[in-house]
Amino acid sequence: MSPRKAVIATLTAALLIGPGVAQAATPRTTAAPAPARDRAAAATISWSLVRASNPTEDQRTAYDLITKAMNAAVARYNNLSDLGKTITVRYEPGVPTADGNINGTIRFGSNRSYMNERTALHEIAHTIGVGTSAGWSRLGGSGTWTGAQATALVKQYDGSGAKISTGGGHFWPYGLNYDNEWSTTAADRHVHLVAAMVRDGL
């Protein structure tokens, strides 16, 4: 093969196996950012359960139920929001139902009927600031949530006349205050509303 043909063959092969100078110089388009619901969450909620070193049967059964409830609730929050919180959970039989504090503590009492995902979602919201933060007092203290993003979201769910009512450190609709409010749709909307409240300044 002549030197000229060898050079042409080499250049042809290079163009076939990789981008050439002309291709590299061509402006590349970048894909549009993925919608928020498709992006990985920027933060995560994590939790741990304080366990007795030598648990009783009562404690063991409570730990199992609490773990199932918290795993489901935390997974839902992490799948549907970018909220972040480190939560410590305790089983304290003297607690009448369950409670959550902005310091990141959730306590479950001995009543097994509260050891479910609905309760866990509700108490996680308290650790994030629902009913427990200065932002809650500022935006929800009038009896109606005044933050624009959460208000727009509830109108999207329930129509132009919808509003988020507040009182006693709780909100409705979608506050998951009682078991009769439970559905998977309500649970998803609860998480979306809490995240919107955070964006509003919760």
mmCIF file of C-alpha atoms in Angstrom:
data_model
loop_
_atom_site.group_PDB
_atom_site.id
_atom_site.type_symbol
_atom_site.label_atom_id
_atom_site.label_comp_id
_atom_site.label_asym_id
_atom_site.label_seq_id
_atom_site.Cartn_x
_atom_site.Cartn_y
_atom_site.Cartn_z
ATOM 1 C CA MET A 1 0.000 0.000 0.000
ATOM 2 C CA SER A 2 1.333 3.437 -0.895
ATOM 3 C CA PRO A 3 2.063 5.887 1.940
ATOM 4 C CA ARG A 4 -0.791 8.144 0.707
ATOM 5 C CA LYS A 5 -3.323 5.274 0.788
ATOM 6 C CA ALA A 6 -2.091 4.229 4.238
ATOM 7 C CA VAL A 7 -2.728 7.755 5.614
ATOM 8 C CA ILE A 8 -6.234 7.827 4.092
ATOM 9 C CA ALA A 9 -7.020 4.389 5.560
ATOM 10 C CA THR A 10 -5.813 5.457 9.009
ATOM 11 C CA LEU A 11 -7.903 8.649 8.952
ATOM 12 C CA THR A 12 -11.006 6.730 7.799
ATOM 13 C CA ALA A 13 -10.604 4.215 10.623
ATOM 14 C CA ALA A 14 -10.210 7.000 13.165
ATOM 15 C CA LEU A 15 -13.420 8.651 12.003
ATOM 16 C CA LEU A 16 -15.316 5.363 12.285
ATOM 17 C CA ILE A 17 -14.257 4.518 15.844
ATOM 18 C CA GLY A 18 -14.415 7.856 17.619
ATOM 19 C CA PRO A 19 -15.347 11.511 17.410
ATOM 20 C CA GLY A 20 -13.087 13.542 15.203
ATOM 21 C CA VAL A 21 -12.038 17.140 15.557
ATOM 22 C CA ALA A 22 -15.034 18.364 13.580
ATOM 23 C CA GLN A 23 -17.424 16.432 15.808
ATOM 24 C CA ALA A 24 -15.771 17.655 18.984
ATOM 25 C CA ALA A 25 -16.071 21.239 17.750
ATOM 26 C CA THR A 26 -19.809 20.842 17.134
ATOM 27 C CA PRO A 27 -21.799 22.271 20.041
ATOM 28 C CA ARG A 28 -23.432 19.509 22.051
ATOM 29 C CA THR A 29 -26.912 19.880 23.400
ATOM 30 C CA THR A 30 -27.484 18.993 27.018
ATOM 31 C CA ALA A 31 -30.559 17.139 28.125
ATOM 32 C CA ALA A 32 -33.185 19.119 29.978
ATOM 33 C CA PRO A 33 -33.064 18.625 33.741
ATOM 34 C CA ALA A 34 -35.233 15.788 34.943
ATOM 35 C CA PRO A 35 -38.494 16.813 36.593
ATOM 36 C CA ALA A 36 -38.203 17.128 40.374
ATOM 37 C CA ARG A 37 -40.174 13.930 40.926
ATOM 38 C CA ASP A 38 -37.620 12.000 38.853
ATOM 39 C CA ARG A 39 -34.481 13.377 40.486
ATOM 40 C CA ALA A 40 -32.761 11.714 43.384
ATOM 41 C CA ALA A 41 -33.558 13.356 46.690
ATOM 42 C CA ALA A 42 -30.946 15.852 47.824
ATOM 43 C CA ALA A 43 -31.410 14.962 51.481
ATOM 44 C CA THR A 44 -32.702 11.966 53.351
ATOM 45 C CA ILE A 45 -34.569 11.174 56.512
ATOM 46 C CA SER A 46 -32.829 8.545 58.616
ATOM 47 C CA TRP A 47 -33.904 6.990 61.873
ATOM 48 C CA SER A 48 -32.761 4.718 64.656
ATOM 49 C CA LEU A 49 -34.606 2.907 67.432
ATOM 50 C CA VAL A 50 -33.312 2.959 71.004
ATOM 51 C CA ARG A 51 -33.525 -0.634 72.227
ATOM 52 C CA ALA A 52 -33.141 -2.185 75.654
ATOM 53 C CA SER A 53 -30.080 -4.417 75.913
ATOM 54 C CA ASN A 54 -32.217 -7.291 77.226
ATOM 55 C CA PRO A 55 -35.739 -6.560 75.920
ATOM 56 C CA THR A 56 -38.888 -8.036 77.385
ATOM 57 C CA GLU A 57 -41.459 -9.740 75.177
ATOM 58 C CA ASP A 58 -43.533 -6.544 75.275
ATOM 59 C CA GLN A 59 -40.558 -4.511 74.101
ATOM 60 C CA ARG A 60 -39.661 -6.996 71.355
ATOM 61 C CA THR A 61 -43.164 -6.959 69.856
ATOM 62 C CA ALA A 62 -43.306 -3.168 70.122
ATOM 63 C CA TYR A 63 -39.906 -2.837 68.454
ATOM 64 C CA ASP A 64 -41.071 -5.015 65.550
ATOM 65 C CA LEU A 65 -44.232 -2.961 64.964
ATOM 66 C CA ILE A 66 -42.447 0.365 65.340
ATOM 67 C CA THR A 67 -39.699 -0.727 62.940
ATOM 68 C CA LYS A 68 -42.223 -1.744 60.290
ATOM 69 C CA ALA A 69 -44.133 1.536 60.683
ATOM 70 C CA MET A 70 -41.049 3.750 60.622
ATOM 71 C CA ASN A 71 -39.436 1.939 57.691
ATOM 72 C CA ALA A 72 -42.597 2.432 55.606
ATOM 73 C CA ALA A 73 -43.001 6.094 56.587
ATOM 74 C CA VAL A 74 -39.351 7.009 56.071
ATOM 75 C CA ALA A 75 -39.324 5.267 52.686
ATOM 76 C CA ARG A 76 -42.369 7.276 51.619
ATOM 77 C CA TYR A 77 -40.800 10.567 52.734
ATOM 78 C CA ASN A 78 -37.516 9.749 51.014
ATOM 79 C CA ASN A 79 -39.231 8.638 47.796
ATOM 80 C CA LEU A 80 -41.483 11.693 47.541
ATOM 81 C CA SER A 81 -39.473 14.561 49.030
ATOM 82 C CA ASP A 82 -35.984 15.920 49.504
ATOM 83 C CA LEU A 83 -36.469 16.572 53.212
ATOM 84 C CA GLY A 84 -33.697 15.682 55.622
ATOM 85 C CA LYS A 85 -33.820 14.769 59.300
ATOM 86 C CA THR A 86 -32.089 12.416 61.694
ATOM 87 C CA ILE A 87 -34.699 10.871 63.984
ATOM 88 C CA THR A 88 -34.331 8.921 67.208
ATOM 89 C CA VAL A 89 -37.301 6.705 68.096
ATOM 90 C CA ARG A 90 -38.090 5.424 71.583
ATOM 91 C CA TYR A 91 -40.653 3.007 72.935
ATOM 92 C CA GLU A 92 -42.048 4.565 76.109
ATOM 93 C CA PRO A 93 -45.145 2.721 77.366
ATOM 94 C CA GLY A 94 -46.297 5.704 79.447
ATOM 95 C CA VAL A 95 -46.891 7.872 76.356
ATOM 96 C CA PRO A 96 -50.665 7.829 75.699
ATOM 97 C CA THR A 97 -50.406 7.623 71.875
ATOM 98 C CA ALA A 98 -47.259 8.845 70.118
ATOM 99 C CA ASP A 99 -45.494 12.184 69.809
ATOM 100 C CA GLY A 100 -42.821 13.891 67.758
ATOM 101 C CA ASN A 101 -40.534 16.794 68.614
ATOM 102 C CA ILE A 102 -38.559 19.181 66.412
ATOM 103 C CA ASN A 103 -35.415 17.959 68.200
ATOM 104 C CA GLY A 104 -35.777 14.763 66.130
ATOM 105 C CA THR A 105 -37.301 12.509 68.785
ATOM 106 C CA ILE A 106 -40.390 10.341 68.272
ATOM 107 C CA ARG A 107 -41.921 8.352 71.138
ATOM 108 C CA PHE A 108 -44.453 5.547 70.761
ATOM 109 C CA GLY A 109 -46.559 4.498 73.738
ATOM 110 C CA SER A 110 -47.784 0.973 74.457
ATOM 111 C CA ASN A 111 -51.016 1.245 72.426
ATOM 112 C CA ARG A 112 -50.322 -0.971 69.430
ATOM 113 C CA SER A 113 -53.015 0.708 67.326
ATOM 114 C CA TYR A 114 -50.700 3.717 66.930
ATOM 115 C CA MET A 115 -47.747 1.649 65.741
ATOM 116 C CA ASN A 116 -48.550 2.075 62.053
ATOM 117 C CA GLU A 117 -47.342 4.038 59.046
ATOM 118 C CA ARG A 118 -50.049 6.686 59.415
ATOM 119 C CA THR A 119 -48.861 7.592 62.908
ATOM 120 C CA ALA A 120 -45.205 7.457 61.886
ATOM 121 C CA LEU A 121 -45.798 9.845 58.957
ATOM 122 C CA HIS A 122 -47.694 12.214 61.240
ATOM 123 C CA GLU A 123 -44.974 12.212 63.905
ATOM 124 C CA ILE A 124 -42.190 12.665 61.337
ATOM 125 C CA ALA A 125 -44.029 15.830 60.234
ATOM 126 C CA HIS A 126 -43.782 17.122 63.811
ATOM 127 C CA THR A 127 -40.018 16.511 63.822
ATOM 128 C CA ILE A 128 -39.763 18.566 60.625
ATOM 129 C CA GLY A 129 -41.673 21.490 62.122
ATOM 130 C CA VAL A 130 -45.422 20.910 61.833
ATOM 131 C CA GLY A 131 -46.809 22.330 65.055
ATOM 132 C CA THR A 132 -43.326 22.661 66.547
ATOM 133 C CA SER A 133 -41.436 25.430 64.725
ATOM 134 C CA ALA A 134 -41.441 29.221 64.661
ATOM 135 C CA GLY A 135 -42.365 29.011 60.973
ATOM 136 C CA TRP A 136 -45.445 27.015 61.904
ATOM 137 C CA SER A 137 -46.570 29.729 64.324
ATOM 138 C CA ARG A 138 -45.932 32.454 61.747
ATOM 139 C CA LEU A 139 -47.616 30.753 58.780
ATOM 140 C CA GLY A 140 -50.238 28.613 60.492
ATOM 141 C CA GLY A 141 -51.046 30.511 63.664
ATOM 142 C CA SER A 142 -54.176 32.154 62.240
ATOM 143 C CA GLY A 143 -56.012 28.851 61.790
ATOM 144 C CA THR A 144 -55.268 28.736 58.065
ATOM 145 C CA TRP A 145 -51.900 28.036 56.470
ATOM 146 C CA THR A 146 -50.803 31.184 54.634
ATOM 147 C CA GLY A 147 -47.751 29.839 52.788
ATOM 148 C CA ALA A 148 -48.188 30.093 49.021
ATOM 149 C CA GLN A 149 -46.712 26.770 47.899
ATOM 150 C CA ALA A 150 -48.638 24.446 50.199
ATOM 151 C CA THR A 151 -51.825 26.446 49.623
ATOM 152 C CA ALA A 152 -51.441 26.154 45.853
ATOM 153 C CA LEU A 153 -50.854 22.419 46.216
ATOM 154 C CA VAL A 154 -53.988 21.744 48.265
ATOM 155 C CA LYS A 155 -56.008 23.743 45.698
ATOM 156 C CA GLN A 156 -54.532 21.508 43.014
ATOM 157 C CA TYR A 157 -55.713 18.468 44.980
ATOM 158 C CA ASP A 158 -59.143 19.663 46.122
ATOM 159 C CA GLY A 159 -60.212 22.609 43.994
ATOM 160 C CA SER A 160 -59.907 26.381 43.992
ATOM 161 C CA GLY A 161 -61.767 26.802 47.282
ATOM 162 C CA ALA A 162 -59.528 24.429 49.233
ATOM 163 C CA LYS A 163 -57.377 25.595 52.127
ATOM 164 C CA ILE A 164 -55.161 24.052 54.799
ATOM 165 C CA SER A 165 -56.684 24.492 58.238
ATOM 166 C CA THR A 166 -54.391 24.524 61.278
ATOM 167 C CA GLY A 167 -54.929 24.146 64.993
ATOM 168 C CA GLY A 168 -53.466 22.427 68.017
ATOM 169 C CA GLY A 169 -50.189 21.860 66.177
ATOM 170 C CA HIS A 170 -51.945 19.920 63.398
ATOM 171 C CA PHE A 171 -53.263 20.532 59.894
ATOM 172 C CA TRP A 172 -56.031 19.161 57.715
ATOM 173 C CA PRO A 173 -56.782 17.887 55.156
ATOM 174 C CA TYR A 174 -53.979 15.355 54.669
ATOM 175 C CA GLY A 175 -52.517 15.838 58.145
ATOM 176 C CA LEU A 176 -53.104 12.129 58.889
ATOM 177 C CA ASN A 177 -54.311 13.034 62.367
ATOM 178 C CA TYR A 178 -56.536 9.938 62.698
ATOM 179 C CA ASP A 179 -56.550 6.447 61.231
ATOM 180 C CA ASN A 180 -59.779 7.167 59.338
ATOM 181 C CA GLU A 181 -57.824 9.675 57.216
ATOM 182 C CA TRP A 182 -55.537 6.960 55.877
ATOM 183 C CA SER A 183 -55.164 6.038 52.224
ATOM 184 C CA THR A 184 -52.084 5.745 50.058
ATOM 185 C CA THR A 185 -53.188 8.858 48.161
ATOM 186 C CA ALA A 186 -53.634 10.802 51.406
ATOM 187 C CA ALA A 187 -50.230 9.575 52.611
ATOM 188 C CA ASP A 188 -48.517 10.751 49.420
ATOM 189 C CA ARG A 189 -50.291 14.103 49.581
ATOM 190 C CA HIS A 190 -49.307 14.463 53.234
ATOM 191 C CA VAL A 191 -45.621 14.165 52.324
ATOM 192 C CA HIS A 192 -45.947 16.573 49.393
ATOM 193 C CA LEU A 193 -47.748 19.123 51.578
ATOM 194 C CA VAL A 194 -45.176 18.913 54.383
ATOM 195 C CA ALA A 195 -42.398 19.428 51.817
ATOM 196 C CA ALA A 196 -44.300 22.429 50.380
ATOM 197 C CA MET A 197 -44.717 23.846 53.895
ATOM 198 C CA VAL A 198 -40.952 23.599 54.363
ATOM 199 C CA ARG A 199 -40.449 25.516 51.114
ATOM 200 C CA ASP A 200 -42.929 28.107 52.429
ATOM 201 C CA GLY A 201 -40.758 28.628 55.504
ATOM 202 C CA LEU A 202 -41.929 26.015 58.005
#
